[in-house]
């Protein structure tokens, strides 16, 4: 398997409480495995509050819905040994 790297990293976001926010990270190859999203070192799962998806095979997205003050912190995207934070 080719080594998947991060082509375009996460960007810092400022949002208002109650709004949704989307983070995007582009990787070098489609169908990347060993991908993980975290908020403050807590792994995020795809559920009604966190939407995790892949667009066009290489753009991994995380949408946090109706954010609160508890959602303030560092978002981390990891693919293999590579990470990007915002």
GROMACS .gro file of N, CA, C and O in nm:
model
  344
    1UNK      N    1   0.084  -0.120   0.000
    1UNK     CA    2   0.000   0.000   0.000
    1UNK      C    3   0.087   0.125   0.000
    1UNK      O    4   0.185   0.131   0.072
    2UNK      N    5   0.053   0.224  -0.081
    2UNK     CA    6   0.131   0.349  -0.080
    2UNK      C    7   0.114   0.423   0.052
    2UNK      O    8   0.010   0.411   0.117
    3UNK      N    9   0.217   0.497   0.090
    3UNK     CA   10   0.210   0.577   0.212
    3UNK      C   11   0.118   0.696   0.187
    3UNK      O   12   0.144   0.775   0.097
    4UNK      N   13   0.011   0.705   0.263
    4UNK     CA   14  -0.083   0.815   0.247
    4UNK      C   15  -0.035   0.933   0.330
    4UNK      O   16  -0.005   0.920   0.448
    5UNK      N   17  -0.025   1.050   0.267
    5UNK     CA   18   0.018   1.171   0.336
    5UNK      C   19  -0.092   1.275   0.331
    5UNK      O   20  -0.187   1.264   0.253
    6UNK      N   21  -0.078   1.379   0.413
    6UNK     CA   22  -0.174   1.488   0.416
    6UNK      C   23  -0.130   1.594   0.316
    6UNK      O   24  -0.019   1.646   0.325
    7UNK      N   25  -0.216   1.622   0.219
    7UNK     CA   26  -0.186   1.720   0.114
    7UNK      C   27  -0.228   1.860   0.158
    7UNK      O   28  -0.157   1.957   0.138
    8UNK      N   29  -0.345   1.869   0.217
    8UNK     CA   30  -0.399   1.997   0.262
    8UNK      C   31  -0.453   1.979   0.404
    8UNK      O   32  -0.546   1.900   0.424
    9UNK      N   33  -0.394   2.048   0.500
    9UNK     CA   34  -0.427   2.028   0.640
    9UNK      C   35  -0.549   2.105   0.688
    9UNK      O   36  -0.614   2.179   0.612
   10UNK      N   37  -0.579   2.087   0.815
   10UNK     CA   38  -0.693   2.153   0.878
   10UNK      C   39  -0.667   2.302   0.895
   10UNK      O   40  -0.553   2.345   0.907
   11UNK      N   41  -0.775   2.379   0.898
   11UNK     CA   42  -0.766   2.524   0.923
   11UNK      C   43  -0.840   2.556   1.053
   11UNK      O   44  -0.944   2.497   1.081
   12UNK      N   45  -0.785   2.651   1.130
   12UNK     CA   46  -0.852   2.694   1.253
   12UNK      C   47  -0.986   2.758   1.219
   12UNK      O   48  -0.999   2.828   1.118
   13UNK      N   49  -1.086   2.733   1.303
   13UNK     CA   50  -1.220   2.785   1.280
   13UNK      C   51  -1.271   2.855   1.405
   13UNK      O   52  -1.241   2.812   1.517
   14UNK      N   53  -1.348   2.962   1.384
   14UNK     CA   54  -1.416   3.030   1.494
   14UNK      C   55  -1.565   3.029   1.460
   14UNK      O   56  -1.604   3.073   1.352
   15UNK      N   57  -1.645   2.975   1.551
   15UNK     CA   58  -1.789   2.966   1.527
   15UNK      C   59  -1.866   3.007   1.652
   15UNK      O   60  -1.809   3.012   1.761
   16UNK      N   61  -1.993   3.036   1.633
   16UNK     CA   62  -2.079   3.074   1.745
   16UNK      C   63  -2.145   2.951   1.803
   16UNK      O   64  -2.174   2.855   1.732
   17UNK      N   65  -2.173   2.955   1.933
   17UNK     CA   66  -2.241   2.846   2.000
   17UNK      C   67  -2.373   2.818   1.929
   17UNK      O   68  -2.446   2.910   1.892
   18UNK      N   69  -2.401   2.690   1.905
   18UNK     CA   70  -2.524   2.652   1.837
   18UNK      C   71  -2.508   2.633   1.687
   18UNK      O   72  -2.594   2.576   1.622
   19UNK      N   73  -2.396   2.682   1.632
   19UNK     CA   74  -2.371   2.666   1.488
   19UNK      C   75  -2.305   2.532   1.460
   19UNK      O   76  -2.252   2.467   1.549
   20UNK      N   77  -2.304   2.493   1.331
   20UNK     CA   78  -2.230   2.376   1.286
   20UNK      C   79  -2.095   2.424   1.232
   20UNK      O   80  -2.084   2.537   1.183
   21UNK      N   81  -1.994   2.339   1.241
   21UNK     CA   82  -1.862   2.372   1.187
   21UNK      C   83  -1.807   2.249   1.115
   21UNK      O   84  -1.823   2.137   1.162
   22UNK      N   85  -1.744   2.272   0.999
   22UNK     CA   86  -1.688   2.162   0.920
   22UNK      C   87  -1.538   2.180   0.903
   22UNK      O   88  -1.492   2.287   0.865
   23UNK      N   89  -1.465   2.073   0.931
   23UNK     CA   90  -1.320   2.069   0.911
   23UNK      C   91  -1.293   1.975   0.793
   23UNK      O   92  -1.357   1.872   0.779
   24UNK      N   93  -1.194   2.013   0.708
   24UNK     CA   94  -1.159   1.932   0.592
   24UNK      C   95  -1.008   1.906   0.590
   24UNK      O   96  -0.930   1.996   0.621
   25UNK      N   97  -0.972   1.786   0.548
   25UNK     CA   98  -0.832   1.750   0.536
   25UNK      C   99  -0.818   1.663   0.411
   25UNK      O  100  -0.888   1.563   0.397
   26UNK      N  101  -0.731   1.704   0.318
   26UNK     CA  102  -0.713   1.629   0.194
   26UNK      C  103  -0.590   1.540   0.206
   26UNK      O  104  -0.484   1.584   0.251
   27UNK      N  105  -0.606   1.414   0.164
   27UNK     CA  106  -0.495   1.319   0.167
   27UNK      C  107  -0.451   1.285   0.025
   27UNK      O  108  -0.520   1.318  -0.072
   28UNK      N  109  -0.337   1.219   0.014
   28UNK     CA  110  -0.274   1.196  -0.117
   28UNK      C  111  -0.335   1.081  -0.196
   28UNK      O  112  -0.321   1.076  -0.318
   29UNK      N  113  -0.401   0.986  -0.130
   29UNK     CA  114  -0.456   0.870  -0.200
   29UNK      C  115  -0.600   0.843  -0.156
   29UNK      O  116  -0.636   0.870  -0.042
   30UNK      N  117  -0.679   0.788  -0.248
   30UNK     CA  118  -0.817   0.751  -0.215
   30UNK      C  119  -0.818   0.627  -0.127
   30UNK      O  120  -0.720   0.552  -0.122
   31UNK      N  121  -0.931   0.606  -0.063
   31UNK     CA  122  -0.953   0.488   0.021
   31UNK      C  123  -0.849   0.473   0.132
   31UNK      O  124  -0.802   0.362   0.161
   32UNK      N  125  -0.809   0.584   0.190
   32UNK     CA  126  -0.710   0.581   0.299
   32UNK      C  127  -0.767   0.504   0.417
   32UNK      O  128  -0.883   0.521   0.454
   33UNK      N  129  -0.685   0.420   0.474
   33UNK     CA  130  -0.725   0.345   0.594
   33UNK      C  131  -0.652   0.406   0.712
   33UNK      O  132  -0.566   0.492   0.696
   34UNK      N  133  -0.687   0.355   0.830
   34UNK     CA  134  -0.620   0.403   0.952
   34UNK      C  135  -0.636   0.554   0.966
   34UNK      O  136  -0.539   0.627   0.985
   35UNK      N  137  -0.761   0.602   0.950
   35UNK     CA  138  -0.793   0.744   0.960
   35UNK      C  139  -0.868   0.767   1.091
   35UNK      O  140  -0.953   0.687   1.129
   36UNK      N  141  -0.836   0.877   1.160
   36UNK     CA  142  -0.901   0.904   1.288
   36UNK      C  143  -0.918   1.054   1.309
   36UNK      O  144  -0.830   1.133   1.275
   37UNK      N  145  -1.033   1.092   1.364
   37UNK     CA  146  -1.061   1.229   1.406
   37UNK      C  147  -1.067   1.232   1.558
   37UNK      O  148  -1.127   1.142   1.618
   38UNK      N  149  -1.011   1.336   1.618
   38UNK     CA  150  -1.018   1.350   1.764
   38UNK      C  151  -1.052   1.495   1.801
   38UNK      O  152  -1.014   1.587   1.730
   39UNK      N  153  -1.118   1.511   1.914
   39UNK     CA  154  -1.140   1.641   1.977
   39UNK      C  155  -1.082   1.629   2.117
   39UNK      O  156  -1.128   1.547   2.197
   40UNK      N  157  -0.980   1.711   2.145
   40UNK     CA  158  -0.913   1.707   2.276
   40UNK      C  159  -0.870   1.564   2.312
   40UNK      O  160  -0.896   1.517   2.422
   41UNK      N  161  -0.807   1.495   2.218
   41UNK     CA  162  -0.756   1.358   2.239
   41UNK      C  163  -0.864   1.253   2.262
   41UNK      O  164  -0.835   1.142   2.305
   42UNK      N  165  -0.991   1.286   2.234
   42UNK     CA  166  -1.100   1.188   2.242
   42UNK      C  167  -1.142   1.152   2.100
   42UNK      O  168  -1.178   1.239   2.021
   43UNK      N  169  -1.134   1.023   2.067
   43UNK     CA  170  -1.171   0.978   1.933
   43UNK      C  171  -1.318   1.006   1.906
   43UNK      O  172  -1.403   0.983   1.992
   44UNK      N  173  -1.348   1.057   1.787
   44UNK     CA  174  -1.485   1.090   1.750
   44UNK      C  175  -1.544   0.979   1.662
   44UNK      O  176  -1.475   0.924   1.576
   45UNK      N  177  -1.669   0.950   1.685
   45UNK     CA  178  -1.742   0.851   1.605
   45UNK      C  179  -1.846   0.924   1.520
   45UNK      O  180  -1.888   1.035   1.552
   46UNK      N  181  -1.888   0.861   1.412
   46UNK     CA  182  -1.992   0.916   1.326
   46UNK      C  183  -2.126   0.894   1.397
   46UNK      O  184  -2.168   0.782   1.419
   47UNK      N  185  -2.193   1.004   1.439
   47UNK     CA  186  -2.322   0.993   1.506
   47UNK      C  187  -2.404   1.119   1.479
   47UNK      O  188  -2.370   1.197   1.390
   48UNK      N  189  -2.511   1.140   1.554
   48UNK     CA  190  -2.598   1.256   1.526
   48UNK      C  191  -2.530   1.390   1.551
   48UNK      O  192  -2.571   1.491   1.496
   49UNK      N  193  -2.426   1.393   1.634
   49UNK     CA  194  -2.357   1.519   1.663
   49UNK      C  195  -2.231   1.538   1.580
   49UNK      O  196  -2.186   1.650   1.558
   50UNK      N  197  -2.171   1.429   1.533
   50UNK     CA  198  -2.047   1.436   1.455
   50UNK      C  199  -2.069   1.364   1.323
   50UNK      O  200  -2.096   1.244   1.323
   51UNK      N  201  -2.058   1.437   1.212
   51UNK     CA  202  -2.071   1.372   1.083
   51UNK      C  203  -1.933   1.358   1.021
   51UNK      O  204  -1.867   1.458   0.993
   52UNK      N  205  -1.890   1.234   1.001
   52UNK     CA  206  -1.759   1.206   0.943
   52UNK      C  207  -1.783   1.146   0.805
   52UNK      O  208  -1.857   1.049   0.791
   53UNK      N  209  -1.719   1.205   0.703
   53UNK     CA  210  -1.740   1.154   0.568
   53UNK      C  211  -1.616   1.178   0.483
   53UNK      O  212  -1.520   1.241   0.526
   54UNK      N  213  -1.621   1.125   0.359
   54UNK     CA  214  -1.512   1.142   0.263
   54UNK      C  215  -1.574   1.192   0.134
   54UNK      O  216  -1.669   1.133   0.082
   55UNK      N  217  -1.520   1.305   0.082
   55UNK     CA  218  -1.568   1.362  -0.043
   55UNK      C  219  -1.465   1.336  -0.152
   55UNK      O  220  -1.345   1.355  -0.130
   56UNK      N  221  -1.508   1.293  -0.269
   56UNK     CA  222  -1.421   1.271  -0.384
   56UNK      C  223  -1.304   1.178  -0.351
   56UNK      O  224  -1.197   1.189  -0.410
   57UNK      N  225  -1.323   1.090  -0.253
   57UNK     CA  226  -1.223   0.990  -0.223
   57UNK      C  227  -1.104   1.035  -0.141
   57UNK      O  228  -1.042   0.956  -0.073
   58UNK      N  229  -1.070   1.165  -0.148
   58UNK     CA  230  -0.948   1.211  -0.082
   58UNK      C  231  -0.970   1.319   0.024
   58UNK      O  232  -0.880   1.348   0.101
   59UNK      N  233  -1.088   1.382   0.025
   59UNK     CA  234  -1.114   1.492   0.119
   59UNK      C  235  -1.197   1.438   0.235
   59UNK      O  236  -1.315   1.407   0.219
   60UNK      N  237  -1.132   1.425   0.350
   60UNK     CA  238  -1.200   1.375   0.470
   60UNK      C  239  -1.260   1.494   0.544
   60UNK      O  240  -1.193   1.596   0.564
   61UNK      N  241  -1.387   1.482   0.582
   61UNK     CA  242  -1.455   1.593   0.648
   61UNK      C  243  -1.512   1.550   0.782
   61UNK      O  244  -1.553   1.435   0.801
   62UNK      N  245  -1.512   1.645   0.874
   62UNK     CA  246  -1.574   1.628   1.005
   62UNK      C  247  -1.663   1.748   1.028
   62UNK      O  248  -1.616   1.862   1.023
   63UNK      N  249  -1.793   1.724   1.050
   63UNK     CA  250  -1.886   1.832   1.084
   63UNK      C  251  -1.933   1.812   1.227
   63UNK      O  252  -1.987   1.705   1.260
   64UNK      N  253  -1.909   1.913   1.311
   64UNK     CA  254  -1.961   1.912   1.448
   64UNK      C  255  -2.090   1.991   1.446
   64UNK      O  256  -2.092   2.108   1.405
   65UNK      N  257  -2.198   1.931   1.490
   65UNK     CA  258  -2.330   1.995   1.487
   65UNK      C  259  -2.362   2.064   1.618
   65UNK      O  260  -2.335   2.011   1.725
   66UNK      N  261  -2.421   2.183   1.605
   66UNK     CA  262  -2.468   2.259   1.723
   66UNK      C  263  -2.362   2.263   1.833
   66UNK      O  264  -2.383   2.213   1.943
   67UNK      N  265  -2.247   2.323   1.800
   67UNK     CA  266  -2.135   2.324   1.895
   67UNK      C  267  -2.170   2.401   2.022
   67UNK      O  268  -2.252   2.493   2.021
   68UNK      N  269  -2.107   2.360   2.133
   68UNK     CA  270  -2.122   2.426   2.262
   68UNK      C  271  -1.984   2.463   2.313
   68UNK      O  272  -1.882   2.428   2.251
   69UNK      N  273  -1.979   2.531   2.427
   69UNK     CA  274  -1.850   2.566   2.486
   69UNK      C  275  -1.767   2.442   2.515
   69UNK      O  276  -1.644   2.448   2.514
   70UNK      N  277  -1.830   2.328   2.539
   70UNK     CA  278  -1.756   2.204   2.567
   70UNK      C  279  -1.679   2.154   2.445
   70UNK      O  280  -1.591   2.070   2.457
   71UNK      N  281  -1.716   2.205   2.326
   71UNK     CA  282  -1.649   2.162   2.203
   71UNK      C  283  -1.523   2.243   2.172
   71UNK      O  284  -1.455   2.215   2.074
   72UNK      N  285  -1.492   2.343   2.256
   72UNK     CA  286  -1.371   2.422   2.235
   72UNK      C  287  -1.250   2.332   2.256
   72UNK      O  288  -1.245   2.255   2.352
   73UNK      N  289  -1.154   2.340   2.165
   73UNK     CA  290  -1.033   2.261   2.182
   73UNK      C  291  -0.970   2.227   2.049
   73UNK      O  292  -1.006   2.280   1.945
   74UNK      N  293  -0.875   2.137   2.056
   74UNK     CA  294  -0.798   2.099   1.938
   74UNK      C  295  -0.863   1.982   1.866
   74UNK      O  296  -0.893   1.879   1.926
   75UNK      N  297  -0.885   2.002   1.735
   75UNK     CA  298  -0.930   1.894   1.648
   75UNK      C  299  -0.806   1.835   1.584
   75UNK      O  300  -0.719   1.907   1.536
   76UNK      N  301  -0.798   1.702   1.584
   76UNK     CA  302  -0.684   1.634   1.522
   76UNK      C  303  -0.735   1.536   1.418
   76UNK      O  304  -0.827   1.459   1.444
   77UNK      N  305  -0.674   1.543   1.299
   77UNK     CA  306  -0.698   1.443   1.194
   77UNK      C  307  -0.570   1.363   1.181
   77UNK      O  308  -0.462   1.419   1.172
   78UNK      N  309  -0.583   1.229   1.183
   78UNK     CA  310  -0.464   1.144   1.170
   78UNK      C  311  -0.488   1.042   1.060
   78UNK      O  312  -0.595   0.981   1.050
   79UNK      N  313  -0.387   1.025   0.974
   79UNK     CA  314  -0.386   0.916   0.877
   79UNK      C  315  -0.249   0.851   0.888
   79UNK      O  316  -0.147   0.916   0.863
   80UNK      N  317  -0.247   0.726   0.933
   80UNK     CA  318  -0.119   0.658   0.957
   80UNK      C  319  -0.036   0.739   1.056
   80UNK      O  320  -0.086   0.779   1.159
   81UNK      N  321   0.091   0.768   1.022
   81UNK     CA  322   0.177   0.844   1.114
   81UNK      C  323   0.162   0.995   1.100
   81UNK      O  324   0.226   1.070   1.174
   82UNK      N  325   0.080   1.042   1.008
   82UNK     CA  326   0.069   1.186   0.978
   82UNK      C  327  -0.051   1.247   1.050
   82UNK      O  328  -0.158   1.188   1.052
   83UNK      N  329  -0.033   1.367   1.104
   83UNK     CA  330  -0.144   1.436   1.173
   83UNK      C  331  -0.152   1.582   1.130
   83UNK      O  332  -0.054   1.640   1.086
   84UNK      N  333  -0.272   1.637   1.144
   84UNK     CA  334  -0.296   1.779   1.122
   84UNK      C  335  -0.390   1.824   1.235
   84UNK      O  336  -0.481   1.750   1.273
   85UNK      N  337  -0.365   1.943   1.289
   85UNK     CA  338  -0.450   1.993   1.399
   85UNK      C  339  -0.500   2.133   1.370
   85UNK      O  340  -0.442   2.207   1.292
   86UNK      N  341  -0.612   2.166   1.435
   86UNK     CA  342  -0.669   2.302   1.425
   86UNK      C  343  -0.738   2.332   1.556
   86UNK      O  344  -0.771   2.244   1.632
   0.00000   0.00000   0.00000
